[in-house]
């Protein structure tokens, strides 16, 4: 199903490139919002006080607190080191998902090219962190618990790891495509009252998909950085 996107009005942005244009627009928005949020912190003393009203700073504080609690639960105390990584992944995926709820916009995350690209970033990140944490001993993780089983476990582990970015990407793209399509169908059927319900469900799906993507990323990093391979 072909959906109209306001960014198609930009010269050179055809239907096949709307996910790229949307991703770039979201990235630009997040850069500006991050700068505004950072400036809103002010001095180190005032930064210790939570935001007193609804603002960009307050939104970022809620996201940081949520991701921090999640990373501590999945990885533990040492997981705080990875807060910027997981915070960036969660906010980027969430905002891209939410863009699809705006009339005339399609989320970049309903395109597998975008989601698999983010999955590949996670793949590179957790393998890099695993090597940094455990050195070349990290590679023994691919050999299984017993050396005698290494010839059997090596191809299984390699396939398992190589499939991860694809599974991450396809899961997110599939769910966002289904959510966006369902919302579009009910908007076409009726313009009053009923769509509000599906907007609420769409908002829930956007959050859940960002949560699941970030959670799985945390699990992969936790497994890669563990010392009990």
mmCIF file of C-alpha atoms in Angstrom:
data_model
loop_
_atom_site.group_PDB
_atom_site.id
_atom_site.type_symbol
_atom_site.label_atom_id
_atom_site.label_comp_id
_atom_site.label_asym_id
_atom_site.label_seq_id
_atom_site.Cartn_x
_atom_site.Cartn_y
_atom_site.Cartn_z
ATOM 1 C CA UNK A 1 0.000 0.000 0.000
ATOM 2 C CA UNK A 2 1.378 3.402 -1.032
ATOM 3 C CA UNK A 3 1.008 6.132 1.586
ATOM 4 C CA UNK A 4 1.358 9.845 0.978
ATOM 5 C CA UNK A 5 4.102 11.579 2.920
ATOM 6 C CA UNK A 6 4.408 15.352 3.232
ATOM 7 C CA UNK A 7 8.138 15.030 2.626
ATOM 8 C CA UNK A 8 7.364 13.926 -0.929
ATOM 9 C CA UNK A 9 6.661 17.609 -1.605
ATOM 10 C CA UNK A 10 10.383 18.222 -1.215
ATOM 11 C CA UNK A 11 12.076 18.215 -4.594
ATOM 12 C CA UNK A 12 13.842 14.919 -5.292
ATOM 13 C CA UNK A 13 12.052 12.938 -2.583
ATOM 14 C CA UNK A 14 10.092 10.220 -4.359
ATOM 15 C CA UNK A 15 7.997 7.531 -2.703
ATOM 16 C CA UNK A 16 10.962 5.137 -2.625
ATOM 17 C CA UNK A 17 12.997 7.650 -0.611
ATOM 18 C CA UNK A 18 10.432 8.805 1.954
ATOM 19 C CA UNK A 19 11.871 6.560 4.667
ATOM 20 C CA UNK A 20 15.298 8.154 4.128
ATOM 21 C CA UNK A 21 13.849 11.678 4.198
ATOM 22 C CA UNK A 22 11.808 10.878 7.324
ATOM 23 C CA UNK A 23 14.821 9.377 9.099
ATOM 24 C CA UNK A 24 16.892 12.455 8.234
ATOM 25 C CA UNK A 25 14.135 14.791 9.446
ATOM 26 C CA UNK A 26 13.832 12.886 12.725
ATOM 27 C CA UNK A 27 17.619 12.921 13.171
ATOM 28 C CA UNK A 28 17.719 16.689 12.608
ATOM 29 C CA UNK A 29 14.866 17.152 15.083
ATOM 30 C CA UNK A 30 16.631 15.049 17.715
ATOM 31 C CA UNK A 31 19.885 16.982 17.278
ATOM 32 C CA UNK A 32 18.088 20.302 17.788
ATOM 33 C CA UNK A 33 16.033 18.926 20.693
ATOM 34 C CA UNK A 34 19.175 17.544 22.333
ATOM 35 C CA UNK A 35 20.928 20.903 22.111
ATOM 36 C CA UNK A 36 17.861 22.676 23.531
ATOM 37 C CA UNK A 37 17.597 20.099 26.311
ATOM 38 C CA UNK A 38 21.294 20.424 27.135
ATOM 39 C CA UNK A 39 21.084 24.227 27.292
ATOM 40 C CA UNK A 40 18.020 23.931 29.532
ATOM 41 C CA UNK A 41 20.095 22.071 32.120
ATOM 42 C CA UNK A 42 22.018 25.254 32.890
ATOM 43 C CA UNK A 43 24.683 25.075 35.585
ATOM 44 C CA UNK A 44 25.710 21.786 37.238
ATOM 45 C CA UNK A 45 23.831 22.821 40.373
ATOM 46 C CA UNK A 46 20.563 23.566 38.580
ATOM 47 C CA UNK A 47 20.907 20.394 36.488
ATOM 48 C CA UNK A 48 20.468 18.343 39.684
ATOM 49 C CA UNK A 49 16.931 19.675 40.054
ATOM 50 C CA UNK A 50 14.282 17.888 37.953
ATOM 51 C CA UNK A 51 12.322 19.901 35.425
ATOM 52 C CA UNK A 52 9.433 21.689 37.082
ATOM 53 C CA UNK A 53 7.124 21.700 34.066
ATOM 54 C CA UNK A 54 6.435 19.973 30.777
ATOM 55 C CA UNK A 55 9.396 20.727 28.504
ATOM 56 C CA UNK A 56 11.956 19.117 26.215
ATOM 57 C CA UNK A 57 14.249 18.781 29.203
ATOM 58 C CA UNK A 58 11.505 17.061 31.167
ATOM 59 C CA UNK A 59 10.784 14.634 28.318
ATOM 60 C CA UNK A 60 14.451 13.691 28.072
ATOM 61 C CA UNK A 61 14.649 13.236 31.837
ATOM 62 C CA UNK A 62 11.725 10.797 31.743
ATOM 63 C CA UNK A 63 13.372 8.851 28.887
ATOM 64 C CA UNK A 64 16.729 8.759 30.685
ATOM 65 C CA UNK A 65 15.162 7.543 33.927
ATOM 66 C CA UNK A 66 13.179 4.863 32.105
ATOM 67 C CA UNK A 67 16.186 3.569 30.129
ATOM 68 C CA UNK A 68 18.428 3.742 33.219
ATOM 69 C CA UNK A 69 16.044 1.590 35.272
ATOM 70 C CA UNK A 70 15.772 -0.866 32.391
ATOM 71 C CA UNK A 71 19.512 -1.154 31.825
ATOM 72 C CA UNK A 72 20.154 -1.679 35.538
ATOM 73 C CA UNK A 73 17.580 -4.457 35.560
ATOM 74 C CA UNK A 74 19.006 -6.210 32.466
ATOM 75 C CA UNK A 75 22.767 -5.639 32.775
ATOM 76 C CA UNK A 76 23.260 -4.479 36.333
ATOM 77 C CA UNK A 77 25.190 -1.597 37.850
ATOM 78 C CA UNK A 78 27.874 -1.686 35.154
ATOM 79 C CA UNK A 79 25.170 -1.102 32.570
ATOM 80 C CA UNK A 80 25.118 2.611 33.432
ATOM 81 C CA UNK A 81 28.176 2.918 31.201
ATOM 82 C CA UNK A 82 26.024 2.048 28.216
ATOM 83 C CA UNK A 83 23.201 4.476 29.042
ATOM 84 C CA UNK A 84 24.046 6.913 26.179
ATOM 85 C CA UNK A 85 23.995 4.026 23.679
ATOM 86 C CA UNK A 86 20.659 2.587 24.768
ATOM 87 C CA UNK A 87 19.129 5.999 25.364
ATOM 88 C CA UNK A 88 19.963 7.033 21.804
ATOM 89 C CA UNK A 89 18.539 3.788 20.379
ATOM 90 C CA UNK A 90 15.308 4.059 22.388
ATOM 91 C CA UNK A 91 14.647 7.726 21.604
ATOM 92 C CA UNK A 92 15.547 7.356 17.917
ATOM 93 C CA UNK A 93 13.265 4.351 17.389
ATOM 94 C CA UNK A 94 10.459 5.831 19.499
ATOM 95 C CA UNK A 95 10.369 9.196 17.694
ATOM 96 C CA UNK A 96 10.526 7.499 14.294
ATOM 97 C CA UNK A 97 7.612 5.302 15.358
ATOM 98 C CA UNK A 98 5.567 8.255 16.633
ATOM 99 C CA UNK A 99 6.022 10.164 13.381
ATOM 100 C CA UNK A 100 3.711 7.602 11.770
ATOM 101 C CA UNK A 101 0.841 8.835 13.946
ATOM 102 C CA UNK A 102 0.982 12.286 12.344
ATOM 103 C CA UNK A 103 -1.488 12.745 9.473
ATOM 104 C CA UNK A 104 0.317 12.665 6.148
ATOM 105 C CA UNK A 105 3.479 11.086 7.550
ATOM 106 C CA UNK A 106 4.862 7.560 7.404
ATOM 107 C CA UNK A 107 7.385 6.275 9.946
ATOM 108 C CA UNK A 108 10.877 5.480 8.715
ATOM 109 C CA UNK A 109 10.655 2.382 10.894
ATOM 110 C CA UNK A 110 8.003 0.767 8.701
ATOM 111 C CA UNK A 111 10.729 0.274 6.070
ATOM 112 C CA UNK A 112 13.041 -2.707 6.536
ATOM 113 C CA UNK A 113 15.985 -0.764 5.100
ATOM 114 C CA UNK A 114 15.857 1.623 8.051
ATOM 115 C CA UNK A 115 15.215 -0.951 10.757
ATOM 116 C CA UNK A 116 17.833 -3.437 9.539
ATOM 117 C CA UNK A 117 20.343 -0.569 9.389
ATOM 118 C CA UNK A 118 19.649 0.165 13.072
ATOM 119 C CA UNK A 119 19.891 -3.580 13.752
ATOM 120 C CA UNK A 120 23.307 -3.656 12.055
ATOM 121 C CA UNK A 121 24.406 -0.764 14.262
ATOM 122 C CA UNK A 122 23.411 -2.787 17.337
ATOM 123 C CA UNK A 123 25.245 -5.819 15.896
ATOM 124 C CA UNK A 124 28.474 -3.859 15.428
ATOM 125 C CA UNK A 125 28.098 -2.163 18.821
ATOM 126 C CA UNK A 126 27.646 -5.286 20.951
ATOM 127 C CA UNK A 127 30.449 -7.172 19.196
ATOM 128 C CA UNK A 128 32.771 -4.187 19.626
ATOM 129 C CA UNK A 129 31.850 -3.902 23.309
ATOM 130 C CA UNK A 130 32.363 -7.649 23.741
ATOM 131 C CA UNK A 131 35.856 -7.456 22.259
ATOM 132 C CA UNK A 132 36.686 -4.378 24.319
ATOM 133 C CA UNK A 133 35.496 -6.005 27.533
ATOM 134 C CA UNK A 134 36.946 -9.497 27.058
ATOM 135 C CA UNK A 135 39.640 -9.076 24.419
ATOM 136 C CA UNK A 136 40.082 -11.935 21.995
ATOM 137 C CA UNK A 137 38.669 -14.213 24.692
ATOM 138 C CA UNK A 138 35.294 -12.934 23.517
ATOM 139 C CA UNK A 139 35.670 -15.121 20.408
ATOM 140 C CA UNK A 140 35.518 -18.258 22.571
ATOM 141 C CA UNK A 141 31.848 -17.375 23.080
ATOM 142 C CA UNK A 142 31.250 -18.703 19.571
ATOM 143 C CA UNK A 143 32.771 -22.096 20.413
ATOM 144 C CA UNK A 144 30.247 -23.213 23.008
ATOM 145 C CA UNK A 145 30.832 -24.402 26.594
ATOM 146 C CA UNK A 146 32.858 -27.487 25.608
ATOM 147 C CA UNK A 147 35.830 -27.411 23.248
ATOM 148 C CA UNK A 148 34.927 -30.814 21.836
ATOM 149 C CA UNK A 149 31.655 -29.312 20.548
ATOM 150 C CA UNK A 150 33.385 -26.316 18.936
ATOM 151 C CA UNK A 151 33.146 -27.589 15.315
ATOM 152 C CA UNK A 152 29.382 -27.999 15.777
ATOM 153 C CA UNK A 153 28.733 -24.867 17.822
ATOM 154 C CA UNK A 154 30.786 -22.447 15.715
ATOM 155 C CA UNK A 155 28.527 -22.415 12.623
ATOM 156 C CA UNK A 156 25.395 -22.414 14.809
ATOM 157 C CA UNK A 157 26.632 -19.432 16.830
ATOM 158 C CA UNK A 158 27.762 -17.552 13.725
ATOM 159 C CA UNK A 159 24.382 -18.003 12.057
ATOM 160 C CA UNK A 160 22.611 -17.018 15.278
ATOM 161 C CA UNK A 161 24.589 -13.777 15.531
ATOM 162 C CA UNK A 162 24.311 -12.904 11.841
ATOM 163 C CA UNK A 163 20.528 -13.326 11.962
ATOM 164 C CA UNK A 164 20.121 -10.958 14.913
ATOM 165 C CA UNK A 165 20.223 -7.624 13.038
ATOM 166 C CA UNK A 166 17.810 -8.993 10.435
ATOM 167 C CA UNK A 167 15.389 -10.328 13.053
ATOM 168 C CA UNK A 168 15.552 -7.041 14.986
ATOM 169 C CA UNK A 169 14.871 -5.052 11.850
ATOM 170 C CA UNK A 170 12.117 -7.213 10.382
ATOM 171 C CA UNK A 171 10.279 -7.469 13.710
ATOM 172 C CA UNK A 172 10.196 -3.692 14.102
ATOM 173 C CA UNK A 173 9.341 -2.989 10.445
ATOM 174 C CA UNK A 174 6.592 -5.619 10.373
ATOM 175 C CA UNK A 175 4.892 -4.374 13.518
ATOM 176 C CA UNK A 176 5.070 -0.720 12.499
ATOM 177 C CA UNK A 177 3.748 -1.490 9.018
ATOM 178 C CA UNK A 178 0.815 -3.401 10.526
ATOM 179 C CA UNK A 179 0.094 -0.625 13.015
ATOM 180 C CA UNK A 180 0.240 2.114 10.374
ATOM 181 C CA UNK A 181 -1.904 0.128 7.920
ATOM 182 C CA UNK A 182 -4.549 -0.645 10.548
ATOM 183 C CA UNK A 183 -4.735 2.990 11.606
ATOM 184 C CA UNK A 184 -5.047 4.090 7.976
ATOM 185 C CA UNK A 185 -7.902 1.669 7.317
ATOM 186 C CA UNK A 186 -9.964 2.893 10.271
ATOM 187 C CA UNK A 187 -9.276 6.524 9.353
ATOM 188 C CA UNK A 188 -10.697 5.790 5.901
ATOM 189 C CA UNK A 189 -13.779 4.089 7.351
ATOM 190 C CA UNK A 190 -14.722 6.834 9.782
ATOM 191 C CA UNK A 191 -13.324 10.224 10.749
ATOM 192 C CA UNK A 192 -14.970 10.610 14.159
ATOM 193 C CA UNK A 193 -14.441 8.942 17.561
ATOM 194 C CA UNK A 194 -13.342 5.463 16.392
ATOM 195 C CA UNK A 195 -9.896 6.578 15.116
ATOM 196 C CA UNK A 196 -9.152 8.014 18.580
ATOM 197 C CA UNK A 197 -9.164 4.479 19.978
ATOM 198 C CA UNK A 198 -6.728 3.293 17.344
ATOM 199 C CA UNK A 199 -4.520 6.323 17.844
ATOM 200 C CA UNK A 200 -4.279 5.240 21.470
ATOM 201 C CA UNK A 201 -3.416 1.696 20.432
ATOM 202 C CA UNK A 202 -0.945 3.066 17.896
ATOM 203 C CA UNK A 203 0.746 5.119 20.607
ATOM 204 C CA UNK A 204 1.021 1.994 22.749
ATOM 205 C CA UNK A 205 2.484 -0.039 19.861
ATOM 206 C CA UNK A 206 5.044 2.702 19.130
ATOM 207 C CA UNK A 207 6.267 2.624 22.706
ATOM 208 C CA UNK A 208 6.249 -1.170 23.008
ATOM 209 C CA UNK A 209 8.243 -1.643 19.798
ATOM 210 C CA UNK A 210 10.872 0.896 20.903
ATOM 211 C CA UNK A 211 10.971 -0.847 24.289
ATOM 212 C CA UNK A 212 11.392 -4.333 22.779
ATOM 213 C CA UNK A 213 14.077 -3.200 20.342
ATOM 214 C CA UNK A 214 16.041 -1.512 23.148
ATOM 215 C CA UNK A 215 15.539 -4.434 25.528
ATOM 216 C CA UNK A 216 16.885 -6.965 23.018
ATOM 217 C CA UNK A 217 19.842 -4.676 22.348
ATOM 218 C CA UNK A 218 20.564 -4.650 26.077
ATOM 219 C CA UNK A 219 20.370 -8.446 26.226
ATOM 220 C CA UNK A 220 22.881 -8.765 23.379
ATOM 221 C CA UNK A 221 25.286 -6.322 25.046
ATOM 222 C CA UNK A 222 24.864 -8.087 28.391
ATOM 223 C CA UNK A 223 25.728 -11.457 26.826
ATOM 224 C CA UNK A 224 28.689 -9.994 24.911
ATOM 225 C CA UNK A 225 30.230 -8.220 27.909
ATOM 226 C CA UNK A 226 29.703 -11.023 30.443
ATOM 227 C CA UNK A 227 32.880 -12.655 31.738
ATOM 228 C CA UNK A 228 31.434 -16.124 32.276
ATOM 229 C CA UNK A 229 31.546 -17.299 28.643
#
